[in-house]
Amino acid sequence: MIMTNIEVVTEFLDDLRGGRMIQAPVVTVEEGQVQGKLVKTPGGKSYYSFQGIPYAKPPLGSLRFKAPQSPEPWDGIRDATTEGNVSAQIDRLTDKQYYVGDENCLFLNVYTPTIDGEFLPVMLYVHGGGYLFGSGSSTMYGPDYLVEKDVIVVTVNYRCGALGFLSLNTPEVPGNAGLKDVIQAVRWVKENIKNFGGNSGNLTVFGESAGGAVVSMLAVSPLTKDLISKVIIQSGTALNNWAFQKYPINNARALANELGCESNDIDDILEFLTTTPVKDIVEANNRLAPVDLFIDSATSLFAPVVEKEFPGVEAALTEPFIDLITSGRIANVPIMIGTTTLEFTHERTEDLQSFIPSELNIVLNSDESLAIAEKIKRLYFKGDPNSVESLNEKFQLLSDVLVNIDTYRLIQYLVRATNKPIYYYKFDYVGELNLTNKLLKSLGLKHAGHMDELGYLFKCELQKDVEPTPDDVKMRERMLRLWTNFAKSGNPTPEENHYVNITWQPVTKDNLYYLNISNELSLGTCPDKEKMEFWEDLYVKHFKIWDHPKSTEASPVKEVVDTTPVKEKLLLKV
């Protein structure tokens, strides 16, 4: 059919009035204009996607290892239809594990149902990856399902590994560059999100694993605790033994030595690492910090630090997290926090003494250490040495040591530090959208694993060939409602309905209420009570806050000059 000029003009005006012409919307931010694209969710709902927006100046050259600087303005309209570089890293989500990314990686993505000024709630997601790898890529964290619930989703890339967490305890490189990247992203969102239809006064920051630890740090950092409205901490907290690095200067020297630097002088090391090709740094970092190091020793080679204060230098954290929590210096906001049933499924040494947290300072092979190991055997394996081979109990013990104990401890502190509601959950649903589904099935385990809840919050390309069951679709709808209800109002269950047929009770000082998210929703008190109380008693008896350094200034500094293999040296220091 041939249309007349009048008909063409009429259709154009109809499209304009109906908003269908905004195929390539342009939004103005502090630095200039960005042009995004219109995208449709699998359910057919349209939303606007703005990707690859720089939230900081590229951390190149002399800015390597430094805190992020404000982004530079640009002329004209910047294309925001493709994602920016991920942090330089070894891609550990594939079997090949090859080098990817770039130093110029400080980009974020904004996904919004509207740009018409409705001032929607904002959810900023911080990815995990042990501070070593990961990104805010839509390949892993597609926003489609969350955006369908009328929230704005922001995902962030931050510097990983040594690039983000090298600390020399100097004004030039005090540490926490990667943490400060996320802080800079939060500030950018606060300044600009209104132009994307968002409410800067209703910002929920949520993250999983190392991202959960970062989120808990944001809740106590003086730089951000007044900027956020709510937090969701998933499967990782800043209390975990791996959340902070213990010997940052030794770690920096080990990295430089691995790359061929013969000097142990801090200034020489900085100059050497600043001029070393980034790919070499990432590959050396990977050799020094394989996944086994994290699992076997519950430690991170390059991670956040407690910073020394320097005049004129902005610090993210200058006191231990536990000091800030126990003294009540935390954002007074609603908190959602929880774990999956089996957080870690990795083979580890048979010696049960190795599961005793190093921060308790119990001497290996002492009478006390052996007695505790015997108690662990009885508690987890019913006292039968042969059942130590049971994968389920092994992985439960590993999950408790790496995540669950400190989640439990943090909740105990939080309920005394804030008068806002704290919602505790345990995710144990097993379905086709579980990210560890194939692995755990192959091991004969029927529990939810690390990251599994993410398959019900984000659209993940790893699952593009997976056909969800009706129960999976119901669970996804249930999870989306819980998370977005919380982001909107601070209450995950403001009303009961077909999907959420229960009222989630917040934790009290007397009752550790939690929501068990399984085939059905149910309320309980204190999951794994006997085990958690066993570990809590150990901490009450052995953990001394004052034994822990107030900043990296107080950390032991030992010259790396002996011939012990670097990896062995690092493990000995745990």
mmCIF file of N, CA and C in Angstrom, residues 312-362:
data_model
loop_
_atom_site.group_PDB
_atom_site.id
_atom_site.type_symbol
_atom_site.label_atom_id
_atom_site.label_comp_id
_atom_site.label_asym_id
_atom_site.label_seq_id
_atom_site.Cartn_x
_atom_site.Cartn_y
_atom_site.Cartn_z
ATOM 1 N N GLY A 312 45.024 15.137 52.847
ATOM 2 C CA GLY A 312 44.592 15.426 51.485
ATOM 3 C C GLY A 312 44.265 14.216 50.645
ATOM 4 N N VAL A 313 44.343 13.009 51.227
ATOM 5 C CA VAL A 313 44.050 11.781 50.486
ATOM 6 C C VAL A 313 42.746 11.190 51.009
ATOM 7 N N GLU A 314 41.792 11.006 50.116
ATOM 8 C CA GLU A 314 40.492 10.478 50.512
ATOM 9 C C GLU A 314 40.598 8.973 50.742
ATOM 10 N N ALA A 315 40.199 8.527 51.917
ATOM 11 C CA ALA A 315 40.291 7.108 52.269
ATOM 12 C C ALA A 315 38.904 6.489 52.326
ATOM 13 N N ALA A 316 38.800 5.262 51.831
ATOM 14 C CA ALA A 316 37.521 4.552 51.872
ATOM 15 C C ALA A 316 37.275 3.936 53.242
ATOM 16 N N LEU A 317 38.315 3.345 53.819
ATOM 17 C CA LEU A 317 38.217 2.705 55.134
ATOM 18 C C LEU A 317 39.520 2.924 55.888
ATOM 19 N N THR A 318 39.450 3.499 57.066
ATOM 20 C CA THR A 318 40.661 3.713 57.868
ATOM 21 C C THR A 318 40.603 2.952 59.191
ATOM 22 N N GLU A 319 39.545 2.190 59.401
ATOM 23 C CA GLU A 319 39.419 1.363 60.601
ATOM 24 C C GLU A 319 38.912 -0.010 60.197
ATOM 25 N N PRO A 320 39.256 -1.042 60.963
ATOM 26 C CA PRO A 320 38.755 -2.377 60.646
ATOM 27 C C PRO A 320 37.233 -2.403 60.594
ATOM 28 N N PHE A 321 36.718 -3.181 59.668
ATOM 29 C CA PHE A 321 35.265 -3.288 59.491
ATOM 30 C C PHE A 321 34.578 -3.661 60.797
ATOM 31 N N ILE A 322 35.165 -4.591 61.540
ATOM 32 C CA ILE A 322 34.514 -5.041 62.766
ATOM 33 C C ILE A 322 34.434 -3.925 63.803
ATOM 34 N N ASP A 323 35.435 -3.037 63.831
ATOM 35 C CA ASP A 323 35.374 -1.892 64.743
ATOM 36 C C ASP A 323 34.216 -0.972 64.375
ATOM 37 N N LEU A 324 34.050 -0.733 63.087
ATOM 38 C CA LEU A 324 32.981 0.151 62.625
ATOM 39 C C LEU A 324 31.608 -0.441 62.931
ATOM 40 N N ILE A 325 31.477 -1.747 62.727
ATOM 41 C CA ILE A 325 30.189 -2.404 62.978
ATOM 42 C C ILE A 325 29.864 -2.439 64.465
ATOM 43 N N THR A 326 30.825 -2.861 65.277
ATOM 44 C CA THR A 326 30.540 -3.016 66.707
ATOM 45 C C THR A 326 30.308 -1.678 67.400
ATOM 46 N N SER A 327 30.803 -0.598 66.801
ATOM 47 C CA SER A 327 30.562 0.728 67.388
ATOM 48 C C SER A 327 29.368 1.430 66.752
ATOM 49 N N GLY A 328 28.638 0.705 65.890
ATOM 50 C CA GLY A 328 27.399 1.247 65.335
ATOM 51 C C GLY A 328 27.568 2.239 64.211
ATOM 52 N N ARG A 329 28.766 2.321 63.641
ATOM 53 C CA ARG A 329 29.000 3.293 62.561
ATOM 54 C C ARG A 329 28.700 2.660 61.200
ATOM 55 N N ILE A 330 27.427 2.488 60.950
ATOM 56 C CA ILE A 330 26.957 1.876 59.715
ATOM 57 C C ILE A 330 25.752 2.657 59.233
ATOM 58 N N ALA A 331 25.541 2.660 57.937
ATOM 59 C CA ALA A 331 24.370 3.334 57.380
ATOM 60 C C ALA A 331 23.111 2.794 58.043
ATOM 61 N N ASN A 332 22.278 3.672 58.517
ATOM 62 C CA ASN A 332 21.051 3.258 59.201
ATOM 63 C C ASN A 332 19.957 3.040 58.159
ATOM 64 N N VAL A 333 20.080 1.938 57.427
ATOM 65 C CA VAL A 333 19.182 1.644 56.311
ATOM 66 C C VAL A 333 18.708 0.200 56.414
ATOM 67 N N PRO A 334 17.588 -0.143 55.773
ATOM 68 C CA PRO A 334 17.158 -1.544 55.738
ATOM 69 C C PRO A 334 18.205 -2.415 55.047
ATOM 70 N N ILE A 335 18.350 -3.634 55.541
ATOM 71 C CA ILE A 335 19.372 -4.549 55.023
ATOM 72 C C ILE A 335 18.740 -5.903 54.732
ATOM 73 N N MET A 336 19.054 -6.456 53.570
ATOM 74 C CA MET A 336 18.734 -7.840 53.255
ATOM 75 C C MET A 336 20.057 -8.584 53.144
ATOM 76 N N ILE A 337 20.142 -9.751 53.745
ATOM 77 C CA ILE A 337 21.411 -10.477 53.769
ATOM 78 C C ILE A 337 21.131 -11.974 53.784
ATOM 79 N N GLY A 338 21.949 -12.739 53.068
ATOM 80 C CA GLY A 338 21.728 -14.174 53.079
ATOM 81 C C GLY A 338 22.772 -14.950 52.309
ATOM 82 N N THR A 339 22.543 -16.265 52.232
ATOM 83 C CA THR A 339 23.493 -17.186 51.611
ATOM 84 C C THR A 339 22.723 -18.274 50.873
ATOM 85 N N THR A 340 23.463 -19.080 50.111
ATOM 86 C CA THR A 340 22.901 -20.306 49.558
ATOM 87 C C THR A 340 23.306 -21.466 50.471
ATOM 88 N N THR A 341 22.777 -22.641 50.208
ATOM 89 C CA THR A 341 23.037 -23.775 51.101
ATOM 90 C C THR A 341 24.479 -24.262 51.009
ATOM 91 N N LEU A 342 24.958 -24.483 49.797
ATOM 92 C CA LEU A 342 26.339 -24.930 49.602
ATOM 93 C C LEU A 342 27.090 -23.844 48.845
ATOM 94 N N GLU A 343 27.759 -22.965 49.584
ATOM 95 C CA GLU A 343 28.434 -21.839 48.948
ATOM 96 C C GLU A 343 29.678 -22.267 48.173
ATOM 97 N N PHE A 344 30.385 -23.272 48.664
ATOM 98 C CA PHE A 344 31.606 -23.679 47.976
ATOM 99 C C PHE A 344 31.656 -25.189 47.853
ATOM 100 N N THR A 345 31.942 -25.641 46.653
ATOM 101 C CA THR A 345 32.021 -27.070 46.348
ATOM 102 C C THR A 345 33.383 -27.334 45.722
ATOM 103 N N HIS A 346 34.371 -27.479 46.589
ATOM 104 C CA HIS A 346 35.757 -27.592 46.129
ATOM 105 C C HIS A 346 36.493 -28.546 47.055
ATOM 106 N N GLU A 347 37.281 -29.426 46.481
ATOM 107 C CA GLU A 347 38.054 -30.361 47.300
ATOM 108 C C GLU A 347 39.111 -29.604 48.105
ATOM 109 N N ARG A 348 39.255 -29.996 49.352
ATOM 110 C CA ARG A 348 40.236 -29.345 50.219
ATOM 111 C C ARG A 348 40.877 -30.406 51.114
ATOM 112 N N THR A 349 41.937 -30.067 51.777
ATOM 113 C CA THR A 349 42.667 -30.999 52.627
ATOM 114 C C THR A 349 41.750 -31.734 53.601
ATOM 115 N N GLU A 350 42.143 -32.960 53.945
ATOM 116 C CA GLU A 350 41.363 -33.757 54.886
ATOM 117 C C GLU A 350 41.595 -33.326 56.332
ATOM 118 N N ASP A 351 42.642 -32.569 56.600
ATOM 119 C CA ASP A 351 42.966 -32.167 57.969
ATOM 120 C C ASP A 351 41.946 -31.142 58.458
ATOM 121 N N LEU A 352 41.113 -31.536 59.395
ATOM 122 C CA LEU A 352 40.048 -30.652 59.864
ATOM 123 C C LEU A 352 40.580 -29.439 60.613
ATOM 124 N N GLN A 353 41.827 -29.484 61.055
ATOM 125 C CA GLN A 353 42.402 -28.297 61.697
ATOM 126 C C GLN A 353 42.482 -27.122 60.717
ATOM 127 N N SER A 354 42.595 -27.439 59.439
ATOM 128 C CA SER A 354 42.740 -26.376 58.439
ATOM 129 C C SER A 354 41.472 -25.540 58.309
ATOM 130 N N PHE A 355 40.366 -26.040 58.861
ATOM 131 C CA PHE A 355 39.114 -25.289 58.779
ATOM 132 C C PHE A 355 38.946 -24.305 59.940
ATOM 133 N N ILE A 356 39.836 -24.344 60.896
ATOM 134 C CA ILE A 356 39.763 -23.394 62.011
ATOM 135 C C ILE A 356 40.221 -22.030 61.506
ATOM 136 N N PRO A 357 39.391 -20.998 61.587
ATOM 137 C CA PRO A 357 39.768 -19.683 61.049
ATOM 138 C C PRO A 357 41.089 -19.185 61.613
ATOM 139 N N SER A 358 41.968 -18.730 60.732
ATOM 140 C CA SER A 358 43.301 -18.293 61.154
ATOM 141 C C SER A 358 43.233 -17.098 62.090
ATOM 142 N N GLU A 359 42.178 -16.276 61.963
ATOM 143 C CA GLU A 359 42.085 -15.081 62.804
ATOM 144 C C GLU A 359 41.833 -15.416 64.275
ATOM 145 N N LEU A 360 41.557 -16.693 64.571
ATOM 146 C CA LEU A 360 41.399 -17.095 65.968
ATOM 147 C C LEU A 360 42.750 -17.362 66.635
ATOM 148 N N ASN A 361 43.808 -17.396 65.828
ATOM 149 C CA ASN A 361 45.182 -17.524 66.351
ATOM 150 C C ASN A 361 45.373 -18.765 67.229
ATOM 151 N N ILE A 362 44.820 -19.876 66.782
ATOM 152 C CA ILE A 362 44.984 -21.143 67.498
ATOM 153 C C ILE A 362 46.138 -21.918 66.862
#
